[in-house]
PDB file of C-alpha atoms in Angstrom:
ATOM      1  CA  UNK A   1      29.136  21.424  26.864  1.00 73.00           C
ATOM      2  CA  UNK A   2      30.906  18.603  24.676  1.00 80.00           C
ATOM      3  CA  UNK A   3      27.523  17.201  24.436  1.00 78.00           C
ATOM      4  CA  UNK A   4      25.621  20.080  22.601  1.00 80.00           C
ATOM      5  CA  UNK A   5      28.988  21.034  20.627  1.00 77.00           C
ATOM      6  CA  UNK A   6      28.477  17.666  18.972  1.00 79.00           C
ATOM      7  CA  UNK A   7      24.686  18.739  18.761  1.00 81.00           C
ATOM      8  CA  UNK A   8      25.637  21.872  16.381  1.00 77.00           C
ATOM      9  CA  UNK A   9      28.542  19.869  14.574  1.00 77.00           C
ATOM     10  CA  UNK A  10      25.865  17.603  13.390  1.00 81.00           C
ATOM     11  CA  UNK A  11      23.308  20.018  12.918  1.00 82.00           C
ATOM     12  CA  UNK A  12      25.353  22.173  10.856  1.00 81.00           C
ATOM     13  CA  UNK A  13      26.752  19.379   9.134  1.00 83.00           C
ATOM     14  CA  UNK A  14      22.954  18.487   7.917  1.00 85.00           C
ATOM     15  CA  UNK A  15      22.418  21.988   7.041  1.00 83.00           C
ATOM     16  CA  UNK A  16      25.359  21.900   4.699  1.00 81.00           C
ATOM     17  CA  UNK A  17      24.544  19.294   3.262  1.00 77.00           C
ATOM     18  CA  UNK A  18      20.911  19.894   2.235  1.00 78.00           C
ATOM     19  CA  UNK A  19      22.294  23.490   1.134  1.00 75.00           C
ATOM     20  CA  UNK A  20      25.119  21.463  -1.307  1.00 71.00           C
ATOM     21  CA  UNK A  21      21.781  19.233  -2.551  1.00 68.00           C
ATOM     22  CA  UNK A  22      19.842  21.991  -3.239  1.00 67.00           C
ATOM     23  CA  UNK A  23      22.652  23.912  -5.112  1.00 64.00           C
ATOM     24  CA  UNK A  24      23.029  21.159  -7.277  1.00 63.00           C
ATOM     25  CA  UNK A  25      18.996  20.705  -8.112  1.00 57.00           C
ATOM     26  CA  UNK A  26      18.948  24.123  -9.324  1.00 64.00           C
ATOM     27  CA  UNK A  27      21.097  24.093 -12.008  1.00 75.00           C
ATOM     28  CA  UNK A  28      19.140  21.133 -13.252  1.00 85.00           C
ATOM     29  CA  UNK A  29      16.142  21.555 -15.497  1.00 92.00           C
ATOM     30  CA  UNK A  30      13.424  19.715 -17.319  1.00 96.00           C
ATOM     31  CA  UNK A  31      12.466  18.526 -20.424  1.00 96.00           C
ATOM     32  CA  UNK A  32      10.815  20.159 -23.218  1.00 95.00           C
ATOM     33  CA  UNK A  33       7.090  19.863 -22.238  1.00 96.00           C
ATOM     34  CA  UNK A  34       7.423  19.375 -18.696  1.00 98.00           C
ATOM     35  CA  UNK A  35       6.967  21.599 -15.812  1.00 97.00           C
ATOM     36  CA  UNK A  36       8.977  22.035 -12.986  1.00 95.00           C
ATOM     37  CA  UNK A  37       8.060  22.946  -9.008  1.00 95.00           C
ATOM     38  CA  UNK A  38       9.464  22.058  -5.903  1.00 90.00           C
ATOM     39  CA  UNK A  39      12.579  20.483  -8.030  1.00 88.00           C
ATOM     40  CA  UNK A  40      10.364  17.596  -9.703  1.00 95.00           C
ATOM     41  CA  UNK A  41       9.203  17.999 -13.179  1.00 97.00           C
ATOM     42  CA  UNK A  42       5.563  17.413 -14.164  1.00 98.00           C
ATOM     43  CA  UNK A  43       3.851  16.335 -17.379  1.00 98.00           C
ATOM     44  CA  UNK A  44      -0.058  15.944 -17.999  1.00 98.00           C
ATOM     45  CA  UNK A  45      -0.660  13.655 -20.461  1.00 98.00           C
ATOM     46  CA  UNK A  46      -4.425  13.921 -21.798  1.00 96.00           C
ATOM     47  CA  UNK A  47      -4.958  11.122 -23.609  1.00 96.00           C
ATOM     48  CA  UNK A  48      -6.754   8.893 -21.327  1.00 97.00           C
ATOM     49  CA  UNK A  49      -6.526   5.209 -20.218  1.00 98.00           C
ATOM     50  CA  UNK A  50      -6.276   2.686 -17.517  1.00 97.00           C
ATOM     51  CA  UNK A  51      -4.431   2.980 -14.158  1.00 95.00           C
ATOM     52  CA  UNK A  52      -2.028   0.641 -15.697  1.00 95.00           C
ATOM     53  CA  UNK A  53      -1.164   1.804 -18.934  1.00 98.00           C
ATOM     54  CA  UNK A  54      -0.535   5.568 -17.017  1.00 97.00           C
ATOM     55  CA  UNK A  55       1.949   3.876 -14.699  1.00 96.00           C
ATOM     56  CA  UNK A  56       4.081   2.224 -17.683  1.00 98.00           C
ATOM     57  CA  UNK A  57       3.664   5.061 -19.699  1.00 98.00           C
ATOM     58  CA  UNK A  58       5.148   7.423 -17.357  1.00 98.00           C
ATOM     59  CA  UNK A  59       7.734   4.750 -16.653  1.00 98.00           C
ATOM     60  CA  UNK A  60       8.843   5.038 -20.177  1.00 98.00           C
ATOM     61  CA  UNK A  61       9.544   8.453 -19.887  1.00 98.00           C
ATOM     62  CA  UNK A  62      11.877   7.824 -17.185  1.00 98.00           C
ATOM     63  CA  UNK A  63       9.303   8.540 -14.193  1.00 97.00           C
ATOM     64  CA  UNK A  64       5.785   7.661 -11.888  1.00 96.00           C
ATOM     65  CA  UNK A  65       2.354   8.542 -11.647  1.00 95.00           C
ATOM     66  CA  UNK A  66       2.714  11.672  -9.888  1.00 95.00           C
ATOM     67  CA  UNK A  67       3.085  10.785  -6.123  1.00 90.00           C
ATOM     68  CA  UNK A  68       1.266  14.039  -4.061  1.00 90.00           C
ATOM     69  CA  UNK A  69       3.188  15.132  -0.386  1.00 86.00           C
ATOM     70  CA  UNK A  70       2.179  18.311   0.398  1.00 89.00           C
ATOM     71  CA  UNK A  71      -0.531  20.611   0.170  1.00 90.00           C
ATOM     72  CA  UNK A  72       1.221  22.875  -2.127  1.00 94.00           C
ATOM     73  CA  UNK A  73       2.224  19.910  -4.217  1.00 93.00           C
ATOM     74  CA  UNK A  74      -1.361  18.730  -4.259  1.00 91.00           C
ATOM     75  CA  UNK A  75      -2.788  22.871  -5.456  1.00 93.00           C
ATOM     76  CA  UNK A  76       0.228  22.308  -8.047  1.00 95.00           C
ATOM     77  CA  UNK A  77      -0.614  18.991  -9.315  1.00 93.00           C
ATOM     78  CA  UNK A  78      -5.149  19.790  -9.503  1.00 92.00           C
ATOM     79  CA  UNK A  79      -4.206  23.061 -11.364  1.00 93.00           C
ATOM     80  CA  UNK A  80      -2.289  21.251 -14.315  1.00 93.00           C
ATOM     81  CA  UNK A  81      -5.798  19.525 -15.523  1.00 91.00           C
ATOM     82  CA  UNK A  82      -9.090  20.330 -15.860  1.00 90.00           C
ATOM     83  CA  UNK A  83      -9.782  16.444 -15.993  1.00 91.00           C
ATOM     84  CA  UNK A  84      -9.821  13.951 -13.148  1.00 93.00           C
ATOM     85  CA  UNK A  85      -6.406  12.333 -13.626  1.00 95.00           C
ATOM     86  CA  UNK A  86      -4.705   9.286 -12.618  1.00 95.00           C
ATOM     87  CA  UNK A  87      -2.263   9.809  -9.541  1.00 93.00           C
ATOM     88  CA  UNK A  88       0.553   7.274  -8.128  1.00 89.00           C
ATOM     89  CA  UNK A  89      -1.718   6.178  -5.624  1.00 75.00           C
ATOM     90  CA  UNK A  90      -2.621   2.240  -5.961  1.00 57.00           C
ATOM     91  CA  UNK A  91      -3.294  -0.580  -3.232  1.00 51.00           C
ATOM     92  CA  UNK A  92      -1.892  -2.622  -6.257  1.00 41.00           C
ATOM     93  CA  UNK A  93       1.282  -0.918  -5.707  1.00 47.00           C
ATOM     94  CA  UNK A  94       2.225  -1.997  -2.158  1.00 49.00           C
ATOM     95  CA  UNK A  95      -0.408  -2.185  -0.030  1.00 53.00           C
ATOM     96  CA  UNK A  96       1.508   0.353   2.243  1.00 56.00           C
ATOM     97  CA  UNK A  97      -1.434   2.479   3.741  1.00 56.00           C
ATOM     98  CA  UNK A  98      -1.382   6.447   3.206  1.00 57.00           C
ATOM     99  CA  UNK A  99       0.442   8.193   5.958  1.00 58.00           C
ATOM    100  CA  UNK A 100      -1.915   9.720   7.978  1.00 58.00           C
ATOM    101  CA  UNK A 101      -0.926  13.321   7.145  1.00 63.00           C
ATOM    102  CA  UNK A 102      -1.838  12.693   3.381  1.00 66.00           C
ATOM    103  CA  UNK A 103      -5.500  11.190   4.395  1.00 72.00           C
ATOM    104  CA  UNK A 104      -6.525  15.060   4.460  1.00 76.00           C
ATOM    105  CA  UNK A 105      -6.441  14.750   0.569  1.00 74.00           C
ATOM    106  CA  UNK A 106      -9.197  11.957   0.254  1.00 74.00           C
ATOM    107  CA  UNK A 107     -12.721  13.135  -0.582  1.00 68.00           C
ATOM    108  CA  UNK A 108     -15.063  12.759   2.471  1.00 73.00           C
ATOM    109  CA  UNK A 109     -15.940   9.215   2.953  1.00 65.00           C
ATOM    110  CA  UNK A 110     -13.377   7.937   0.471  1.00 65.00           C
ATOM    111  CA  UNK A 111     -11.793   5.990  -0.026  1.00 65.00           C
ATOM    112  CA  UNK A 112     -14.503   3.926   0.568  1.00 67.00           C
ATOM    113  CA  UNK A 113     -13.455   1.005  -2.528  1.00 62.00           C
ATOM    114  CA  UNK A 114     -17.221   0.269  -3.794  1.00 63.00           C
ATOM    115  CA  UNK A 115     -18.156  -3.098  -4.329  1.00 65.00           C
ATOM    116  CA  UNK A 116     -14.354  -3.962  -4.007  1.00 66.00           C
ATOM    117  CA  UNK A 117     -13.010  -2.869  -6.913  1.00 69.00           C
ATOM    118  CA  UNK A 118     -11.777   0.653  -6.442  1.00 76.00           C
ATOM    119  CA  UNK A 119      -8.233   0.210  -5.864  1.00 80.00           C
ATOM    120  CA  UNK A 120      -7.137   3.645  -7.640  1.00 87.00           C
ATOM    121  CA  UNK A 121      -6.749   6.976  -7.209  1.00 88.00           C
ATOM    122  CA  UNK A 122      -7.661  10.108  -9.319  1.00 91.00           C
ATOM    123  CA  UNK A 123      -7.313  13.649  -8.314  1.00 90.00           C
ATOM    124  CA  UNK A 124     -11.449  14.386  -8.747  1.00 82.00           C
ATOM    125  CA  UNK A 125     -12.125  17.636 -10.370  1.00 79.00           C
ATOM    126  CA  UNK A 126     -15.433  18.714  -7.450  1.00 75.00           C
ATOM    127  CA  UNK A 127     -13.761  19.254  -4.995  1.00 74.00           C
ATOM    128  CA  UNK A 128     -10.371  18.962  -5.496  1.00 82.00           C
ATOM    129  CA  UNK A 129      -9.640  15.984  -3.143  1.00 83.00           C
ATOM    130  CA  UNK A 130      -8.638  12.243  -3.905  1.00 88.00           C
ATOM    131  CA  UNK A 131     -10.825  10.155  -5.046  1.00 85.00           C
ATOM    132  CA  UNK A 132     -10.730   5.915  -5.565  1.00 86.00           C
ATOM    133  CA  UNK A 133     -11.901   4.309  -8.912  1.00 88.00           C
ATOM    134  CA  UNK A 134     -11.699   1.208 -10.869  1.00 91.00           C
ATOM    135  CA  UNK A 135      -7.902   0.385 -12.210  1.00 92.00           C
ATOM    136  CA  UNK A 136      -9.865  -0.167 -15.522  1.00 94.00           C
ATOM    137  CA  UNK A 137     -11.277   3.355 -16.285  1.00 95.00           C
ATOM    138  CA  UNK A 138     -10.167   5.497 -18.276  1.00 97.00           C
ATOM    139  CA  UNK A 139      -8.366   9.221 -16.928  1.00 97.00           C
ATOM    140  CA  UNK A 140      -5.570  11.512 -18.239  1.00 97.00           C
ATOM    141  CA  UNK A 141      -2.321  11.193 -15.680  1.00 97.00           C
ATOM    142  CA  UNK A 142       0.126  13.290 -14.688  1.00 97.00           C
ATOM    143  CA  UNK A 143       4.020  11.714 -14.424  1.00 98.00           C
ATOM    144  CA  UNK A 144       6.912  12.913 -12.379  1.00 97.00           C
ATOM    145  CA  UNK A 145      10.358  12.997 -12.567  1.00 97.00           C
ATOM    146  CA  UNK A 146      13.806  14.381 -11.236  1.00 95.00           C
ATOM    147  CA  UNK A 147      15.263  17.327 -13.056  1.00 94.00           C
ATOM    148  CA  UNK A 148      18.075  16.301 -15.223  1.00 89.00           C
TER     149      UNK A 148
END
């Protein structure tokens, strides 16, 4: 009995909790220009350029590349562009491999890194799935940050 007492304290404890962090996200908001959902703001930018310069430019802002966990994140994210853009997906980043949940998002057969250069990832436009490319190319992005 003492045993699954302790169970609910901590359960409810955890539920608490989450309910005080969410209370607090939504009386936060985003910047002119951005777009929140799922209590992360979003911007496309459409000028286009490098892997690189995407990363630092959303950096500036005060964010990432847009890092994808969830299918509804990922129907979010492809219906801000009509372009192929630049996500925060790099083996430059880490070389931590993709969790085997998000693999679902990769185009079939990708990512298959031709000629071993392909080292980025894009949200392609086809068929709505990942897709690896050359750091070098040039794509809108899409950043992501926390509400303020």
């Amino acid at each position: 009995m003492t045993k699954e007492r302790d169970q609910l304290n901590a359960t409810l404890l955890q539920r608490s909790n989450e309910v005080t962090r969410l209370q607090s996200l939504s009386k936060k908001t985003c910047p002119d220009g951005w777009r929140m959902f799922s209590f992360s703001c979003y911007l496309l930018i459409t000028e286009s350029g490098p892997w690189k310069k995407a990363r630092e430019d959303c950096s500036n802002r005060g964010g990432y590349l847009v890092v994808i966990n969830d299918d509804d994140e990922q129907k979010f994210v492809f219906a801000l562009s009509d372009k192929s853009p630049w996500i925060g997906l790099s083996e430059l980043v880490d070389g931590t491999a993709v969790s085997s949940e998000l693999k679902k998002f990769w185009g079939h057969g990708k990512p298959h890194n031709s000629h071993g250069s392909e080292d980025c990832a894009q949200i392609g436009r086809n068929h709505k799935t990942w897709n690896d490319n050359k750091c070098d190319h040039s794509f809108p992005w899409i950043c992501e940050k926390a509400p303020v």
